Amino acid sequence: MLRPLPYAKAERLASVESVNRLNPQHEIDGVSPADFWDWKDQSQTFEQLAAHSGGGSFSPKDTDQSDIFNGARVSFNFFQTFGVQPLLGRGFSPEDGQINAPGTVVVELPAMDGAVWRRPICCGEDVQHV
């Protein structure tokens, strides 16, 4: 038996993707940023649309990179869509979603096991893509 998803109103969650019919080798291509913003602006069906994709590896800036963690790129409203808030610091704001906005990172608790992330100053610290 499957457990319900741990989100408020989980039955209302859906996943949408684009299909590129001109590329039969890769039928499902996710969605381009331009399409996502068009869908978000023009949708009359969905209350919220949030995006996510693979993002790579990151570490605190100016360290020996021993505390590397994996990340994903998400839209600014990702946490709001799922009805969750970070335990420390802040989530993303609409300003974080603007074109050319400085990158913002939210670190999940398992990644905070490293000594660098246990420092109280870790909130507001710069990270680097490695």
Short mmCIF file of C-alpha atoms in Angstrom, two decimals:
data_model
loop_
_atom_site.label_atom_id
_atom_site.label_comp_id
_atom_site.label_asym_id
_atom_site.label_seq_id
_atom_site.Cartn_x
_atom_site.Cartn_y
_atom_site.Cartn_z
CA MET A 1 0.00 0.00 0.00
CA LEU A 2 1.33 3.44 -0.87
CA ARG A 3 1.51 6.21 1.68
CA PRO A 4 -0.04 9.55 0.74
CA LEU A 5 2.35 12.32 -0.26
CA PRO A 6 3.39 14.47 2.71
CA TYR A 7 1.90 17.68 1.28
CA ALA A 8 -1.28 19.57 1.97
CA LYS A 9 -3.85 18.83 -0.75
CA ALA A 10 -1.53 16.24 -2.36
CA GLU A 11 -4.40 15.03 -4.55
CA ARG A 12 -4.22 18.37 -6.37
CA LEU A 13 -0.57 17.99 -7.41
CA ALA A 14 0.19 17.23 -11.07
CA SER A 15 3.30 17.04 -13.22
CA VAL A 16 3.31 18.63 -16.68
CA GLU A 17 5.97 18.37 -19.39
CA SER A 18 6.41 19.29 -23.04
CA VAL A 19 6.71 16.74 -25.80
CA ASN A 20 8.91 17.51 -28.77
CA ARG A 21 7.35 15.60 -31.66
CA LEU A 22 10.28 16.59 -33.93
CA ASN A 23 12.73 14.66 -31.72
CA PRO A 24 11.44 11.06 -31.54
CA GLN A 25 14.50 9.90 -29.55
CA HIS A 26 13.54 12.13 -26.62
CA GLU A 27 9.77 12.33 -26.49
CA ILE A 28 9.63 14.00 -23.08
CA ASP A 29 11.87 17.04 -22.78
CA GLY A 30 10.65 18.59 -19.53
CA VAL A 31 9.89 22.21 -20.27
CA SER A 32 11.99 25.15 -21.41
CA PRO A 33 12.19 28.20 -19.13
CA ALA A 34 10.37 30.27 -21.79
CA ASP A 35 7.53 27.73 -22.02
CA PHE A 36 7.30 27.53 -18.22
CA TRP A 37 6.88 31.30 -17.90
CA ASP A 38 4.29 31.31 -20.70
CA TRP A 39 2.36 28.49 -19.03
CA LYS A 40 2.57 30.22 -15.65
CA ASP A 41 1.33 33.55 -17.05
CA GLN A 42 -1.43 32.06 -19.22
CA SER A 43 -2.72 29.19 -17.06
CA GLN A 44 -6.35 29.33 -16.02
CA THR A 45 -6.40 25.72 -14.83
CA PHE A 46 -3.60 25.54 -12.27
CA GLU A 47 -3.51 27.49 -9.03
CA GLN A 48 0.32 27.36 -9.08
CA LEU A 49 2.99 26.16 -11.52
CA ALA A 50 6.49 25.46 -10.19
CA ALA A 51 9.52 24.18 -12.08
CA HIS A 52 12.47 21.97 -11.14
CA SER A 53 15.45 20.47 -12.95
CA GLY A 54 18.85 19.01 -12.12
CA GLY A 55 21.29 21.61 -10.93
CA GLY A 56 24.66 20.01 -10.23
CA SER A 57 26.98 20.10 -7.22
CA PHE A 58 27.68 22.99 -4.86
CA SER A 59 29.95 23.79 -1.93
CA PRO A 60 30.43 26.75 0.42
CA LYS A 61 32.62 29.38 -1.21
CA ASP A 62 36.21 29.73 0.04
CA THR A 63 36.38 26.20 1.51
CA ASP A 64 38.29 23.07 0.57
CA GLN A 65 35.10 21.72 -1.07
CA SER A 66 34.88 18.85 1.42
CA ASP A 67 31.22 19.74 1.99
CA ILE A 68 29.89 19.25 -1.52
CA PHE A 69 26.15 18.71 -1.92
CA ASN A 70 23.90 18.03 -4.89
CA GLY A 71 21.26 20.51 -5.85
CA ALA A 72 18.37 21.14 -8.19
CA ARG A 73 17.23 24.30 -9.90
CA VAL A 74 13.71 25.27 -8.88
CA SER A 75 11.41 28.19 -9.52
CA PHE A 76 10.99 30.83 -6.82
CA ASN A 77 7.52 29.51 -5.90
CA PHE A 78 8.58 25.87 -5.54
CA PHE A 79 8.24 25.68 -1.75
CA GLN A 80 5.05 27.77 -1.72
CA THR A 81 3.47 25.40 -4.26
CA PHE A 82 4.15 22.43 -1.95
CA GLY A 83 3.11 24.36 1.16
CA VAL A 84 6.47 24.04 2.96
CA GLN A 85 8.82 26.55 4.60
CA PRO A 86 12.54 26.25 5.43
CA LEU A 87 13.37 25.54 9.09
CA LEU A 88 16.17 28.14 9.06
CA GLY A 89 16.64 31.26 6.98
CA ARG A 90 14.18 32.01 4.22
CA GLY A 91 12.75 30.41 1.14
CA PHE A 92 12.75 32.07 -2.25
CA SER A 93 11.08 35.39 -2.96
CA PRO A 94 9.53 36.64 -6.21
CA GLU A 95 12.64 38.83 -6.63
CA ASP A 96 14.77 35.65 -6.68
CA GLY A 97 12.78 34.55 -9.76
CA GLN A 98 13.58 37.63 -11.83
CA ILE A 99 15.82 37.34 -14.87
CA ASN A 100 19.47 38.07 -13.93
CA ALA A 101 18.71 37.92 -10.17
CA PRO A 102 21.63 36.66 -8.08
CA GLY A 103 21.39 32.92 -7.44
CA THR A 104 19.81 31.85 -4.14
CA VAL A 105 20.33 28.48 -2.45
CA VAL A 106 18.21 26.64 0.09
CA VAL A 107 20.13 23.78 1.72
CA GLU A 108 18.30 20.65 2.88
CA LEU A 109 19.02 19.23 6.33
CA PRO A 110 21.00 16.11 5.27
CA ALA A 111 23.44 18.39 3.42
CA MET A 112 23.89 20.38 6.64
CA ASP A 113 25.59 17.38 8.33
CA GLY A 114 28.98 18.71 7.21
CA ALA A 115 30.91 20.87 9.68
CA VAL A 116 30.75 23.93 7.43
CA TRP A 117 26.95 23.92 7.41
CA ARG A 118 26.63 23.57 11.19
CA ARG A 119 28.11 27.01 11.69
CA PRO A 120 25.44 29.52 12.71
CA ILE A 121 26.65 31.91 10.01
CA CYS A 122 25.86 29.49 7.16
CA CYS A 123 22.63 31.38 6.44
CA GLY A 124 23.52 34.13 4.00
CA GLU A 125 26.83 32.53 2.98
CA ASP A 126 27.97 32.36 -0.66
CA VAL A 127 28.20 29.01 -2.41
CA GLN A 128 29.90 27.98 -5.63
CA HIS A 129 28.88 25.59 -8.40
CA VAL A 130 31.53 22.84 -8.58
#
